[in-house]
Structures are given as structure tokens and as C-alpha cells.
Amino acid sequence: MSDNEIAGTTAVVTGASRGFGRGIATALSKAGAQVVGVARDRAPLEELRAQLGGSFTAVPADAADPVVAGQLIDAYRPAIVVLNAGATPLPRPVQHHTWQTFSRNWDVDVHHVFNWTREALLRPLDPGSAVIAFSSGAALNGSPMSGGYAGAKATIRFIASYAAAESERGGLGIRFTSVLPDLTPVTDLGAPAVAAYAARQGVDVATFLAARGPRLTPEQVGRAIVDLAAGPGHDAGAYQLTAAGLTPLS
Ligand SMILES: NC(=O)c1ccc[n+]([C@@H]2O[C@H](COP(=O)([O-])OP(=O)(O)OC[C@H]3O[C@@H](n4cnc5c(N)ncnc54)[C@H](OP(=O)(O)O)[C@@H]3O)[C@@H](O)[C@H]2O)c1
């Protein structure tokens, strides 16, 4: 699928209402895709629909619900699926977590990637389709203040690689890729994490961020996902994503 071929295709984006997902939905819509955006809270989805117009369909739903995954894959037969929805981890050291708080990203992030990946393989989506799942840089480095987040995100990378192998074995022609974005303070999920890690280091947020370099923005994430979905030159199984762009991981 080239940039031109994105025009007229249907893309599903989970967690489309704010943060990275909003940037991705906007970029795909501008590239000419019909975008189906999923999030639980209806109001910000409707606001995005008012901004993007008829190229955006708002679906208020729980992306981790297996019925939602099955219904939307069957109804829209998307050529692009971006599995971006994610829960905000409770920022505290491991001993201050309960199993319920520790496992939250497994129940939302991993559960939804598992359900949607399964539906994409079973349907199966058309050859040339792309399924892009959001892992995190934390999957490489750990995240000691975020409970089970890093392990959950590492599992998402594994699920995408297992699905890519199944697609290859079955000759399905579906591309499965994971993306590992850098921590950024500009989203509702990133801001409390940045504050917690700065406090942990005993520095203020500005000092913490200055040491990390340029901030990744939702607009940069949106552009990167359009490039990935477009395909050419992007055949790695996983990519790190920073303000400098996509870097393939071996
Ligand atoms: N920001 C960072 O620094 C960073 C770094 C690395 C990776 N990531 C990953 O990138 C993804 C996006 O993060 P973000 O920073 O953009 O987060 P965000 O600003 O908090 O947005 C999260 C989105 O997911 C939706 N969502 C959460 N649970 C959902 C559910 N069960 N069903 C449907 N939608 C759900 C939210 O809408 P509702 O609450 O209305 O459902 C919202 O649209 C996440 O997977 C995150 O782990 C983020």
C-alpha cells in the first residue's frame, strides 16, 4: 500500500479520541482514509468528528471487549488497524501496587491487542492490510514506577511478531508491526509518568525533560503511522519511535 493507496481505504484506530490516537486518526484522515475511531468517552470522539467531517466515524466502545473487535472487523473489513488504546498506569513503586493496579495494562492494552489480532488473522483481513500495535520504549528499558506496564508492552511486541509469523505461514499477506514510542509529556498518559520519574530522580519536570531531548508529539506519531501503513521501506517487525522518527528494531 503506497501513500496514494491509503486514500479511499478504511482504517480503524483504537484510542482515537485524544493523545497519539487523535494524531493518528487526523493524519490518516488527511491522507484520504475513512477512519473509524474507537474510545469509551463519546464527547471527544464527537468533537473529532466535527473537526474531520465525514471521513471520521465515531464508535464509543470498550476496545478490549472481544465482541467490539469482532463486530468492527466484520463491519468495516479495514485495510489498516491501529491498536493504540491504552490505560494510564498508576505511577508508584512495585510494592505500592495491588495485583489489580499492577495488571491494568494487561487487562486493557494486551487484552485488546490480543482480541483484534486474533480477529484480523481469523477473518482474515485482505492481503496488503496492515495491523500496527502500540508497544512502548518501556518494553526495552523497563518502567519501575508503572507496575506491569513494561511487561504488558513487551508482550504486545511479541503478539505482533507471532501474528506476523502466522500471516507468513498462512500466506495471508497481512503485515503485523509494533511501534515503541518514546515517553512524552504531551499526552494524558505521558504527563503523570514524566512527573513521577522526575520526582523519583529528585529533579523537576523541566530538568528531567531537558536530559531526554526533543519531545515526541501526536502529530509526529500520526505522520509515522501513515508512513508505516503506506508500507514501502517499512518491512521490519518493530520500530522505535522518537521525535527523530521511526528506527527499525531487529
Ligand atoms: N504518551 C507516552 O509517553 C507513550 C509512550 C509510549 C507508548 N505509549 C502508548 O501509546 C498509546 C497511546 O498513548 P497516549 O499517551 O496517547 O494516551 P492517552 O492520551 O491517555 O489516550 C489514550 C486513548 O485510549 C483510549 N482508551 C483507553 N482505554 C480504552 C478502552 N478500554 N477502550 C477504548 N479506548 C480506550 C482513551 O479514550 P477513553 O478513555 O475515552 O476510552 C484515549 O483515546 C498507549 O498504548 C500508550 O501505552 C504512550
Coordinates of C-alpha atoms and ligand atoms in Angstrom, one line a residue:
M1 CA 0.0 0.0 0.0
S2 CA 1.6 3.3 -1.0
D3 CA 0.7 6.8 0.3
N4 CA -1.7 7.2 -2.6
E5 CA -3.3 3.8 -1.9
I6 CA -4.3 4.9 1.6
A7 CA -6.8 7.3 0.0
G8 CA -10.2 5.5 0.0
T9 CA -9.2 2.7 2.3
T10 CA -10.8 2.2 5.7
A11 CA -8.7 2.4 8.9
V12 CA -9.7 1.6 12.4
V13 CA -7.9 3.4 15.2
T14 CA -8.4 2.4 18.9
G15 CA -8.0 5.2 21.5
A16 CA -8.6 7.7 18.7
S17 CA -10.2 10.4 21.0
R18 CA -7.0 12.1 22.4
G19 CA -3.2 11.9 22.5
F20 CA -1.4 9.7 19.9
G21 CA -4.7 8.2 18.7
R22 CA -6.1 11.6 17.8
G23 CA -2.9 12.5 15.9
I24 CA -3.1 9.1 14.1
A25 CA -6.8 9.5 13.2
T26 CA -6.2 13.0 11.9
A27 CA -3.1 12.0 9.8
L28 CA -4.9 9.0 8.3
S29 CA -8.0 11.2 7.5
K30 CA -5.8 13.8 5.9
A31 CA -4.1 11.0 3.8
G32 CA -7.6 10.2 2.5
A33 CA -8.6 7.2 4.6
Q34 CA -12.1 6.7 6.0
V35 CA -11.3 6.5 9.7
V36 CA -13.3 4.6 12.3
G37 CA -12.2 5.8 15.8
V38 CA -12.9 3.8 19.0
A39 CA -12.8 5.2 22.6
R40 CA -15.1 4.9 25.6
D41 CA -15.9 8.5 26.1
R42 CA -18.3 9.8 23.4
A43 CA -17.8 13.6 23.7
P44 CA -14.1 13.9 22.5
L45 CA -14.9 11.5 19.6
E46 CA -17.8 13.6 18.5
E47 CA -15.5 16.7 18.8
L48 CA -13.0 14.9 16.5
R49 CA -15.9 14.0 14.1
A50 CA -16.8 17.8 14.0
Q51 CA -13.2 18.6 13.1
L52 CA -12.6 15.8 10.5
G53 CA -16.1 15.7 9.0
G54 CA -17.5 12.7 7.0
S55 CA -14.1 11.0 6.8
F56 CA -14.4 10.1 10.5
T57 CA -16.8 7.7 12.2
A58 CA -17.0 7.8 16.0
V59 CA -17.6 4.5 17.8
P60 CA -17.9 4.9 21.6
A61 CA -16.9 1.4 22.9
D62 CA -14.5 -0.6 25.0
A63 CA -11.7 -1.6 22.6
A64 CA -10.8 -4.5 25.0
D65 CA -14.3 -6.1 24.5
P66 CA -13.9 -9.1 22.2
V67 CA -17.4 -8.5 20.8
V68 CA -16.4 -5.0 19.7
A69 CA -13.3 -6.3 17.9
G70 CA -15.3 -8.9 16.1
Q71 CA -18.1 -6.6 15.2
L72 CA -15.9 -3.8 13.8
I73 CA -13.6 -6.1 11.9
D74 CA -16.7 -7.8 10.3
A75 CA -18.5 -4.5 9.6
Y76 CA -15.6 -2.4 8.2
R77 CA -13.1 -5.0 6.8
P78 CA -10.3 -2.4 7.5
A79 CA -7.1 -2.3 5.4
I80 CA -5.4 -0.5 8.3
V81 CA -5.9 -1.3 12.0
V82 CA -4.0 0.8 14.6
L83 CA -4.2 -0.7 18.1
N84 CA -3.3 2.3 20.1
A85 CA -5.7 2.3 23.1
G86 CA -4.0 2.1 26.4
A87 CA -4.7 2.5 30.1
T88 CA -2.7 5.1 32.2
P89 CA -0.6 3.2 34.7
L90 CA -0.8 4.2 38.4
P91 CA 2.7 5.8 39.0
R92 CA 4.1 4.2 42.1
P93 CA 6.8 1.7 43.1
V94 CA 6.1 -2.0 42.8
Q95 CA 5.3 -2.6 46.5
H96 CA 2.6 0.0 46.4
H97 CA 0.7 -1.8 43.7
T98 CA -2.0 -4.3 44.2
W99 CA -2.4 -7.1 41.6
Q100 CA -5.3 -5.1 40.1
T101 CA -3.4 -1.9 39.7
F102 CA -0.2 -3.8 38.5
S103 CA -2.1 -5.7 35.8
R104 CA -4.3 -2.9 34.4
N105 CA -2.3 -2.6 31.2
W106 CA -2.6 -6.3 30.7
D107 CA -6.4 -6.1 31.0
V108 CA -6.7 -3.2 28.6
D109 CA -3.7 -2.8 26.3
V110 CA -2.7 -6.5 25.9
H111 CA -6.2 -7.8 26.0
H112 CA -7.4 -5.6 23.2
V113 CA -4.3 -6.3 21.0
F114 CA -4.8 -10.0 21.5
N115 CA -8.6 -9.8 20.6
W116 CA -8.1 -7.6 17.5
T117 CA -5.0 -9.5 16.2
R118 CA -6.9 -12.8 16.5
E119 CA -9.9 -11.4 14.6
A120 CA -7.6 -10.0 11.9
L121 CA -6.0 -13.4 11.4
L122 CA -9.2 -15.4 11.6
R123 CA -11.3 -13.2 9.3
P124 CA -8.7 -12.9 7.6
L125 CA -8.2 -9.2 6.6
D126 CA -7.4 -8.7 2.9
P127 CA -3.8 -9.3 1.6
G128 CA -1.9 -6.0 1.8
S129 CA -3.7 -5.0 5.1
A130 CA -1.6 -3.6 7.9
V131 CA -2.1 -4.1 11.7
I132 CA 0.0 -1.7 13.8
A133 CA 0.1 -2.3 17.6
F134 CA 1.3 0.2 20.2
S135 CA 4.1 -1.2 22.5
S136 CA 6.4 1.3 24.3
G137 CA 10.0 2.2 24.7
A138 CA 9.4 0.9 28.3
A139 CA 9.3 -2.6 26.7
L140 CA 13.1 -2.2 26.1
N141 CA 14.1 -0.3 29.3
G142 CA 11.5 -1.3 32.0
S143 CA 9.3 1.2 33.9
P144 CA 9.8 0.6 37.6
M145 CA 7.1 3.2 38.6
S146 CA 4.4 1.9 36.3
G147 CA 3.5 -1.6 37.6
G148 CA 3.1 -4.2 34.9
Y149 CA 3.2 -1.6 32.1
A150 CA 6.6 -2.6 30.6
G151 CA 5.9 -6.3 30.6
A152 CA 2.5 -5.7 29.1
K153 CA 4.0 -3.6 26.3
A154 CA 6.8 -6.2 25.7
T155 CA 4.0 -8.8 25.3
I156 CA 2.3 -6.6 22.7
R157 CA 5.5 -6.7 20.7
F158 CA 5.6 -10.5 20.9
I159 CA 1.9 -10.8 19.9
A160 CA 2.6 -8.7 16.7
S161 CA 5.6 -10.8 15.9
Y162 CA 3.7 -14.1 16.4
A163 CA 0.9 -12.8 14.2
A164 CA 3.4 -11.8 11.5
A165 CA 4.7 -15.3 11.5
E166 CA 1.2 -16.8 11.3
S167 CA 0.4 -14.4 8.4
E168 CA 3.6 -15.6 6.6
R169 CA 2.9 -19.3 7.3
G170 CA -0.7 -19.0 6.0
G171 CA 0.2 -16.8 3.0
L172 CA -2.2 -14.2 4.2
G173 CA -0.2 -11.1 3.2
I174 CA -1.3 -9.2 6.3
R175 CA 1.5 -7.0 7.8
F176 CA 1.8 -7.0 11.6
T177 CA 4.1 -4.4 13.1
S178 CA 4.6 -3.0 16.6
V179 CA 5.7 0.6 17.5
L180 CA 7.7 1.5 20.6
P181 CA 7.2 5.3 21.2
D182 CA 9.4 7.3 23.5
L183 CA 8.0 8.7 26.7
T184 CA 6.5 12.2 26.1
P185 CA 4.8 14.6 28.5
V186 CA 2.3 15.9 25.9
T187 CA -0.5 13.3 26.4
D188 CA -2.7 12.5 29.4
L189 CA -0.9 9.1 29.8
G190 CA 2.6 10.5 29.4
A191 CA 2.3 13.6 31.7
P192 CA 1.9 11.8 35.0
A193 CA 4.6 9.3 34.1
V194 CA 7.1 12.0 33.4
A195 CA 6.2 13.8 36.6
A196 CA 6.6 10.5 38.6
Y197 CA 10.0 9.7 37.0
A198 CA 11.3 13.2 37.5
A199 CA 10.2 13.1 41.2
R200 CA 11.9 9.7 41.5
Q201 CA 15.2 11.2 40.2
G202 CA 14.7 14.2 42.5
V203 CA 14.6 16.7 39.7
D204 CA 11.9 19.0 38.4
V205 CA 10.0 18.1 35.2
A206 CA 11.8 20.7 33.1
T207 CA 15.2 19.3 34.1
F208 CA 14.1 15.7 33.5
L209 CA 12.8 16.5 30.0
A210 CA 15.9 18.6 29.1
A211 CA 18.0 15.5 29.5
R212 CA 15.8 13.5 27.2
G213 CA 15.9 15.6 24.0
P214 CA 13.1 16.7 21.7
R215 CA 9.5 15.7 22.7
L216 CA 7.5 13.3 20.6
T217 CA 4.2 14.9 19.5
P218 CA 0.9 13.3 18.4
E219 CA 1.4 14.9 15.0
Q220 CA 4.7 13.2 14.6
V221 CA 3.2 9.9 15.7
G222 CA 0.4 10.4 13.1
R223 CA 2.8 11.0 10.3
A224 CA 4.9 8.0 11.3
I225 CA 1.9 5.7 11.3
V226 CA 0.8 6.9 7.9
D227 CA 4.3 6.1 6.6
L228 CA 4.2 2.7 8.2
A229 CA 0.8 1.9 6.9
A230 CA 1.8 3.0 3.4
G231 CA 4.4 0.2 3.5
P232 CA 7.3 0.7 1.2
G233 CA 10.6 0.5 3.0
H234 CA 8.8 -0.4 6.3
D235 CA 9.0 -4.2 6.5
A236 CA 10.6 -4.6 10.0
G237 CA 8.5 -6.3 12.7
A238 CA 9.0 -3.5 15.2
Y239 CA 10.1 0.2 15.3
Q240 CA 11.2 2.6 17.9
L241 CA 9.5 6.0 17.6
T242 CA 11.1 9.2 18.8
A243 CA 10.9 12.8 17.7
A244 CA 13.6 11.9 15.1
G245 CA 11.2 9.3 13.5
L246 CA 11.0 5.6 13.1
T247 CA 14.0 3.3 13.7
P248 CA 13.7 -0.4 12.9
L249 CA 14.4 -2.9 15.6
S250 CA 15.9 -6.3 14.8
Ligands
LIG1 N1 2.4 9.0 25.9 C1 3.6 8.3 26.0 O1 4.6 8.8 26.6 C2 3.6 6.9 25.5 C3 4.9 6.3 25.3 C4 5.0 5.0 24.8 C5 3.8 4.3 24.5 N2 2.6 5.0 24.6 C6 1.4 4.2 24.2 O2 0.7 4.9 23.2 C7 -0.7 4.7 23.3 C8 -1.4 6.0 23.3 O3 -1.0 6.7 24.5 P1 -1.4 8.2 24.8 O4 -0.3 8.8 25.5 O5 -1.9 8.8 23.5 O6 -2.6 8.0 25.8 P2 -3.9 8.9 26.2 O7 -3.6 10.3 25.8 O8 -4.2 8.6 27.6 O9 -5.0 8.4 25.2 C9 -5.5 7.0 25.4 C10 -6.6 6.8 24.4 O10 -7.0 5.4 24.6 C11 -8.5 5.4 24.9 N3 -8.8 4.2 25.7 C12 -8.2 3.9 26.9 N4 -8.8 2.7 27.3 C13 -9.7 2.3 26.3 C14 -10.5 1.2 26.2 N5 -10.7 0.2 27.1 N6 -11.3 1.1 25.1 C15 -11.2 2.1 24.1 N7 -10.4 3.2 24.2 C16 -9.6 3.3 25.3 C17 -8.7 6.7 25.6 O11 -10.1 7.1 25.5 P3 -11.2 6.7 26.6 O12 -10.5 6.9 27.9 O13 -12.3 7.7 26.3 O14 -11.6 5.3 26.3 C18 -7.9 7.6 24.7 O15 -8.5 7.9 23.5 C19 -0.9 3.8 24.5 O16 -1.0 2.4 24.2 C20 0.4 4.0 25.3 O17 0.7 3.0 26.2 C21 2.5 6.2 25.1

